[in-house]
C-alpha positions as YAML, in Angstrom:
chain: A
units: angstrom
residues:
- id: 1
  name: MET
  ca: [130.08, 92.01, 124.81]
- id: 2
  name: THR
  ca: [130.39, 94.50, 121.89]
- id: 3
  name: GLU
  ca: [132.13, 91.99, 119.70]
- id: 4
  name: LYS
  ca: [129.39, 89.41, 120.34]
- id: 5
  name: LYS
  ca: [126.81, 91.93, 119.40]
- id: 6
  name: GLU
  ca: [128.60, 92.80, 116.15]
- id: 7
  name: GLU
  ca: [128.87, 89.12, 115.38]
- id: 8
  name: LEU
  ca: [125.20, 88.65, 115.77]
- id: 9
  name: ASP
  ca: [124.45, 91.67, 113.57]
- id: 10
  name: ASN
  ca: [126.70, 90.33, 110.89]
- id: 11
  name: TYR
  ca: [125.09, 86.92, 111.12]
- id: 12
  name: LEU
  ca: [121.55, 88.35, 110.73]
- id: 13
  name: ASP
  ca: [122.82, 90.38, 107.76]
- id: 14
  name: ASN
  ca: [123.25, 87.09, 105.85]
- id: 15
  name: HIS
  ca: [119.46, 86.51, 106.03]
- id: 16
  name: TYR
  ca: [117.10, 87.94, 103.45]
- id: 17
  name: ILE
  ca: [113.65, 87.98, 105.07]
- id: 18
  name: HIS
  ca: [114.12, 91.56, 106.36]
- id: 19
  name: ARG
  ca: [114.15, 92.62, 102.69]
- id: 20
  name: SER
  ca: [110.96, 90.95, 101.82]
- id: 21
  name: ASN
  ca: [108.42, 93.95, 102.05]
- id: 22
  name: TRP
  ca: [110.29, 96.45, 99.93]
- id: 23
  name: LEU
  ca: [111.79, 93.73, 97.53]
- id: 24
  name: ARG
  ca: [108.30, 92.42, 96.78]
- id: 25
  name: ALA
  ca: [106.93, 95.90, 96.01]
- id: 26
  name: ALA
  ca: [110.07, 96.83, 93.95]
- id: 27
  name: VAL
  ca: [110.12, 93.56, 92.01]
- id: 28
  name: LEU
  ca: [106.43, 93.76, 91.30]
- id: 29
  name: GLY
  ca: [106.60, 97.47, 90.25]
- id: 30
  name: ALA
  ca: [109.57, 97.02, 87.96]
- id: 31
  name: ASN
  ca: [108.19, 93.83, 86.46]
- id: 32
  name: ASP
  ca: [104.77, 95.47, 85.81]
- id: 33
  name: GLY
  ca: [106.54, 98.52, 84.47]
- id: 34
  name: ILE
  ca: [108.49, 96.60, 81.89]
- id: 35
  name: LEU
  ca: [105.69, 94.35, 81.01]
- id: 36
  name: SER
  ca: [102.79, 96.83, 80.93]
- id: 37
  name: THR
  ca: [104.47, 99.56, 78.88]
- id: 38
  name: ALA
  ca: [106.10, 97.00, 76.47]
- id: 39
  name: SER
  ca: [102.74, 95.13, 76.02]
- id: 40
  name: ILE
  ca: [101.02, 98.56, 75.28]
- id: 41
  name: ALA
  ca: [103.79, 99.46, 72.91]
- id: 42
  name: ILE
  ca: [103.64, 96.13, 71.26]
- id: 43
  name: GLY
  ca: [99.93, 96.25, 70.81]
- id: 44
  name: VAL
  ca: [99.89, 99.74, 69.31]
- id: 45
  name: ALA
  ca: [102.98, 99.01, 67.18]
- id: 46
  name: ALA
  ca: [101.22, 95.95, 65.61]
- id: 47
  name: ALA
  ca: [98.38, 98.21, 64.73]
- id: 48
  name: SER
  ca: [100.30, 101.41, 63.49]
- id: 49
  name: ASP
  ca: [102.73, 102.44, 60.80]
- id: 50
  name: LEU
  ca: [103.69, 105.58, 62.61]
- id: 51
  name: ARG
  ca: [105.96, 106.02, 65.64]
- id: 52
  name: GLU
  ca: [104.04, 108.89, 67.39]
- id: 53
  name: PRO
  ca: [100.99, 106.78, 68.43]
- id: 54
  name: VAL
  ca: [103.34, 104.09, 69.79]
- id: 55
  name: ILE
  ca: [105.28, 106.74, 71.86]
- id: 56
  name: LEU
  ca: [102.10, 108.48, 73.16]
- id: 57
  name: ALA
  ca: [100.42, 105.22, 74.10]
- id: 58
  name: THR
  ca: [103.59, 104.01, 75.84]
- id: 59
  name: LEU
  ca: [104.13, 107.23, 77.78]
- id: 60
  name: ALA
  ca: [100.51, 107.42, 78.87]
- id: 61
  name: GLY
  ca: [100.84, 103.80, 80.01]
- id: 62
  name: LEU
  ca: [103.99, 104.69, 81.91]
- id: 63
  name: VAL
  ca: [102.59, 107.69, 83.67]
- id: 64
  name: ALA
  ca: [99.15, 106.09, 84.49]
- id: 65
  name: GLY
  ca: [100.78, 102.77, 85.54]
- id: 66
  name: ALA
  ca: [103.37, 104.34, 87.90]
- id: 67
  name: LEU
  ca: [100.64, 106.32, 89.73]
- id: 68
  name: SER
  ca: [98.35, 103.45, 89.71]
- id: 69
  name: MET
  ca: [100.83, 101.08, 91.16]
- id: 70
  name: ALA
  ca: [101.86, 103.66, 93.85]
- id: 71
  name: ALA
  ca: [98.33, 104.37, 94.86]
- id: 72
  name: GLY
  ca: [97.11, 100.76, 94.70]
- id: 73
  name: GLU
  ca: [100.14, 99.54, 96.85]
- id: 74
  name: TYR
  ca: [99.40, 102.40, 99.38]
- id: 75
  name: VAL
  ca: [95.66, 101.58, 99.74]
- id: 76
  name: SER
  ca: [96.25, 97.79, 99.86]
- id: 77
  name: VAL
  ca: [99.07, 98.00, 102.45]
- id: 78
  name: SER
  ca: [97.15, 100.68, 104.40]
- id: 79
  name: SER
  ca: [94.33, 98.27, 104.67]
- id: 80
  name: GLN
  ca: [96.60, 95.67, 106.20]
- id: 81
  name: THR
  ca: [97.93, 98.42, 108.57]
- id: 82
  name: ASP
  ca: [94.36, 99.19, 109.74]
- id: 83
  name: VAL
  ca: [93.62, 95.43, 110.53]
- id: 84
  name: GLU
  ca: [96.89, 95.28, 112.40]
- id: 85
  name: LYS
  ca: [95.97, 98.33, 114.44]
- id: 86
  name: ALA
  ca: [92.53, 97.14, 115.21]
- id: 87
  name: ASP
  ca: [93.99, 93.78, 116.32]
- id: 88
  name: ILE
  ca: [96.40, 95.60, 118.56]
- id: 89
  name: GLU
  ca: [93.71, 97.76, 120.12]
- id: 90
  name: ARG
  ca: [91.50, 94.64, 120.72]
- id: 91
  name: GLU
  ca: [94.61, 92.91, 122.38]
- id: 92
  name: LYS
  ca: [95.09, 95.96, 124.66]
- id: 93
  name: ILE
  ca: [91.37, 95.53, 125.93]
- id: 94
  name: GLU
  ca: [91.75, 91.79, 126.25]
- id: 95
  name: LEU
  ca: [94.88, 92.24, 128.45]
- id: 96
  name: ILE
  ca: [93.10, 94.59, 130.83]
- id: 97
  name: GLU
  ca: [89.77, 92.58, 131.07]
- id: 98
  name: MET
  ca: [91.05, 88.93, 131.05]
- id: 99
  name: PRO
  ca: [94.77, 88.92, 131.88]
- id: 100
  name: LYS
  ca: [94.80, 85.27, 133.19]
- id: 101
  name: LEU
  ca: [93.19, 83.94, 129.96]
- id: 102
  name: GLU
  ca: [95.64, 85.97, 127.85]
- id: 103
  name: LEU
  ca: [98.50, 84.49, 129.89]
- id: 104
  name: GLN
  ca: [97.18, 81.04, 129.38]
- id: 105
  name: ARG
  ca: [96.75, 81.62, 125.70]
- id: 106
  name: LEU
  ca: [100.41, 82.82, 125.41]
- id: 107
  name: ALA
  ca: [101.58, 79.67, 127.36]
- id: 108
  name: ASP
  ca: [99.52, 77.41, 124.89]
- id: 109
  name: ILE
  ca: [101.38, 79.02, 121.94]
- id: 110
  name: TYR
  ca: [104.68, 78.31, 123.36]
- id: 111
  name: GLU
  ca: [103.77, 74.81, 124.39]
- id: 112
  name: LYS
  ca: [102.56, 74.06, 120.71]
- id: 113
  name: ARG
  ca: [105.96, 75.20, 119.70]
- id: 114
  name: GLY
  ca: [107.66, 72.61, 121.53]
- id: 115
  name: LEU
  ca: [108.22, 73.84, 125.14]
- id: 116
  name: LYS
  ca: [107.06, 71.74, 128.15]
- id: 117
  name: LYS
  ca: [103.78, 72.85, 129.72]
- id: 118
  name: ASP
  ca: [105.50, 74.19, 132.86]
- id: 119
  name: THR
  ca: [108.43, 75.89, 130.99]
- id: 120
  name: ALA
  ca: [105.89, 77.48, 128.57]
- id: 121
  name: LEU
  ca: [104.03, 78.94, 131.57]
- id: 122
  name: ILE
  ca: [107.16, 80.31, 133.02]
- id: 123
  name: VAL
  ca: [108.22, 81.88, 129.73]
- id: 124
  name: ALA
  ca: [104.76, 83.39, 129.21]
- id: 125
  name: LYS
  ca: [104.89, 84.92, 132.72]
- id: 126
  name: GLU
  ca: [108.31, 86.34, 132.29]
- id: 127
  name: LEU
  ca: [107.40, 87.78, 128.96]
- id: 128
  name: THR
  ca: [104.22, 89.25, 130.27]
- id: 129
  name: GLU
  ca: [106.08, 90.90, 133.16]
- id: 130
  name: HIS
  ca: [108.56, 92.42, 130.68]
- id: 131
  name: ASP
  ca: [106.16, 93.57, 127.84]
- id: 132
  name: ALA
  ca: [102.67, 91.81, 127.74]
- id: 133
  name: LEU
  ca: [101.41, 93.69, 124.82]
- id: 134
  name: GLY
  ca: [104.66, 93.16, 122.88]
- id: 135
  name: ALA
  ca: [104.55, 89.48, 123.47]
- id: 136
  name: HIS
  ca: [101.05, 89.04, 122.38]
- id: 137
  name: ILE
  ca: [101.55, 91.32, 119.25]
- id: 138
  name: ARG
  ca: [104.51, 89.21, 118.22]
- id: 139
  name: ASP
  ca: [103.51, 85.71, 119.22]
- id: 140
  name: GLU
  ca: [99.68, 85.64, 119.08]
- id: 141
  name: LEU
  ca: [98.93, 88.09, 116.28]
- id: 142
  name: GLY
  ca: [102.25, 87.28, 114.39]
- id: 143
  name: ILE
  ca: [103.12, 90.97, 113.73]
- id: 144
  name: ASN
  ca: [106.87, 91.93, 114.05]
- id: 145
  name: GLU
  ca: [109.13, 94.37, 112.48]
- id: 146
  name: ILE
  ca: [109.70, 92.30, 109.34]
- id: 147
  name: SER
  ca: [106.09, 91.51, 108.58]
- id: 148
  name: GLN
  ca: [104.66, 94.80, 109.72]
- id: 149
  name: ALA
  ca: [102.94, 96.68, 106.82]
- id: 150
  name: LYS
  ca: [104.60, 99.85, 105.68]
- id: 151
  name: PRO
  ca: [102.32, 101.70, 103.24]
- id: 152
  name: ILE
  ca: [104.74, 104.69, 102.32]
- id: 153
  name: GLN
  ca: [107.77, 102.40, 101.78]
- id: 154
  name: ALA
  ca: [105.73, 99.95, 99.64]
- id: 155
  name: ALA
  ca: [104.01, 102.78, 97.62]
- id: 156
  name: PHE
  ca: [107.32, 104.61, 97.02]
- id: 157
  name: ALA
  ca: [109.23, 101.33, 96.16]
- id: 158
  name: SER
  ca: [106.41, 100.13, 93.71]
- id: 159
  name: GLY
  ca: [105.89, 103.45, 91.91]
- id: 160
  name: ALA
  ca: [109.54, 104.26, 91.46]
- id: 161
  name: ALA
  ca: [110.44, 100.68, 90.40]
- id: 162
  name: PHE
  ca: [107.39, 100.75, 87.87]
- id: 163
  name: THR
  ca: [108.85, 104.10, 86.49]
- id: 164
  name: VAL
  ca: [112.29, 102.78, 86.09]
- id: 165
  name: GLY
  ca: [111.02, 99.55, 84.58]
- id: 166
  name: GLY
  ca: [108.61, 101.40, 82.25]
- id: 167
  name: LEU
  ca: [111.24, 103.84, 80.96]
- id: 168
  name: LEU
  ca: [113.26, 100.92, 79.34]
- id: 169
  name: PRO
  ca: [110.69, 99.92, 76.77]
- id: 170
  name: PHE
  ca: [109.73, 103.61, 76.37]
- id: 171
  name: LEU
  ca: [113.30, 104.34, 75.30]
- id: 172
  name: VAL
  ca: [113.14, 101.60, 72.74]
- id: 173
  name: THR
  ca: [110.11, 103.22, 71.13]
- id: 174
  name: LEU
  ca: [112.01, 106.48, 70.91]
- id: 175
  name: PHE
  ca: [115.21, 105.51, 69.36]
- id: 176
  name: LEU
  ca: [114.97, 102.02, 67.68]
- id: 177
  name: PRO
  ca: [113.65, 101.64, 64.06]
- id: 178
  name: LEU
  ca: [109.96, 101.46, 63.61]
- id: 179
  name: GLU
  ca: [110.08, 98.56, 61.25]
- id: 180
  name: SER
  ca: [109.32, 95.37, 63.18]
- id: 181
  name: MET
  ca: [109.08, 97.34, 66.44]
- id: 182
  name: GLU
  ca: [106.93, 94.88, 68.06]
- id: 183
  name: TYR
  ca: [109.58, 92.17, 67.73]
- id: 184
  name: THR
  ca: [112.28, 94.56, 68.87]
- id: 185
  name: LEU
  ca: [110.17, 95.41, 72.04]
- id: 186
  name: TYR
  ca: [109.54, 91.87, 72.69]
- id: 187
  name: GLY
  ca: [113.22, 91.01, 72.61]
- id: 188
  name: PHE
  ca: [114.33, 94.02, 74.75]
- id: 189
  name: ALA
  ca: [111.56, 93.42, 77.17]
- id: 190
  name: LEU
  ca: [112.48, 89.88, 77.72]
- id: 191
  name: PHE
  ca: [116.15, 90.97, 78.22]
- id: 192
  name: PHE
  ca: [115.06, 93.58, 80.78]
- id: 193
  name: LEU
  ca: [112.79, 91.01, 82.51]
- id: 194
  name: ILE
  ca: [115.60, 88.41, 82.65]
- id: 195
  name: VAL
  ca: [117.99, 90.96, 84.23]
- id: 196
  name: LEU
  ca: [115.20, 91.98, 86.78]
- id: 197
  name: GLY
  ca: [114.70, 88.33, 87.50]
- id: 198
  name: ILE
  ca: [118.52, 87.80, 88.18]
- id: 199
  name: LEU
  ca: [118.72, 90.93, 90.27]
- id: 200
  name: ALA
  ca: [115.69, 90.10, 92.42]
- id: 201
  name: ALA
  ca: [116.86, 86.48, 92.91]
- id: 202
  name: LYS
  ca: [120.31, 87.62, 93.98]
- id: 203
  name: THR
  ca: [118.93, 90.19, 96.38]
- id: 204
  name: GLY
  ca: [116.53, 87.83, 97.83]
- id: 205
  name: GLY
  ca: [118.81, 84.91, 97.93]
- id: 206
  name: SER
  ca: [116.51, 82.63, 95.73]
- id: 207
  name: SER
  ca: [116.96, 80.46, 92.76]
- id: 208
  name: VAL
  ca: [118.05, 82.51, 89.58]
- id: 209
  name: THR
  ca: [116.95, 79.79, 87.14]
- id: 210
  name: LYS
  ca: [113.42, 79.53, 88.54]
- id: 211
  name: ALA
  ca: [113.19, 83.44, 88.44]
- id: 212
  name: ILE
  ca: [114.12, 83.50, 84.86]
- id: 213
  name: ILE
  ca: [111.79, 80.66, 83.79]
- id: 214
  name: ARG
  ca: [108.93, 82.25, 85.61]
- id: 215
  name: ILE
  ca: [109.44, 85.75, 84.32]
- id: 216
  name: VAL
  ca: [110.12, 84.76, 80.69]
- id: 217
  name: PHE
  ca: [107.06, 82.53, 80.41]
- id: 218
  name: TRP
  ca: [104.58, 85.02, 81.83]
- id: 219
  name: GLY
  ca: [106.17, 87.95, 79.98]
- id: 220
  name: THR
  ca: [105.87, 85.98, 76.72]
- id: 221
  name: VAL
  ca: [102.27, 85.22, 77.35]
- id: 222
  name: ALA
  ca: [101.35, 88.89, 78.26]
- id: 223
  name: MET
  ca: [103.14, 90.44, 75.31]
- id: 224
  name: GLY
  ca: [102.09, 87.86, 72.81]
- id: 225
  name: LEU
  ca: [98.26, 88.16, 73.76]
- id: 226
  name: THR
  ca: [98.56, 92.10, 73.52]
- id: 227
  name: ALA
  ca: [100.20, 91.82, 70.01]
- id: 228
  name: LEU
  ca: [97.52, 89.43, 68.98]
- id: 229
  name: VAL
  ca: [94.94, 92.04, 69.88]
- id: 230
  name: GLY
  ca: [96.75, 94.58, 67.68]
- id: 231
  name: TYR
  ca: [97.09, 92.24, 64.76]
- id: 232
  name: LEU
  ca: [93.34, 91.06, 65.07]
- id: 233
  name: PHE
  ca: [91.93, 94.63, 64.95]
- id: 234
  name: ASN
  ca: [94.18, 95.38, 61.98]
- id: 235
  name: VAL
  ca: [93.55, 99.02, 62.44]
- id: 236
  name: ASN
  ca: [95.97, 101.57, 61.05]
- id: 237
  name: VAL
  ca: [96.51, 103.98, 64.00]
- id: 238
  name: GLY
  ca: [97.59, 107.30, 62.80]
...
């Protein structure tokens, strides 16, 4: 029995969906960290002959972006949590006030998934006897351990990933030559984004090629437009 349980656990470990929540927040944060700070640095570098304004702008963007990402992720995921909690409370009331209707609703769900009408009703009855609320939360509302919103986890993953991602272009502004800084930043940012795309694809078990193409295209668009703004204003910052 123990061996079978271990085999099942090992089998489930080969799937990637359980990583979706924190992976999405981490990839989004790191991608935004690299892209945002690099774009800010490129825009200021295109309009400045001095290193200090580039460093200051990049650092400000890094700090503000990390806090903004963490706060934004927490607020948005908390809103999802509030909706889930409200639906669960509503489900509790419905189970008390209209248990037969809720049982039939559960049976209809299983029937639509392919079970015969009689089998669906038997399954619904047995699951209701075991854990009525849990069955409705999972099968009617579609909330489970994988999809359930986790605000703190999402906020931490997003904010920390943004900081790590933003530090990479920030280090470029600190140590690499100021001459043609915008082109250097673009090259390094693309390299960082490609590495991120590969890591995210490997971690999530998706296509590496698609991740690289997607990340390079949109990264180029964002940094190119920001550099254009710096050139158009043609202001010497310093």
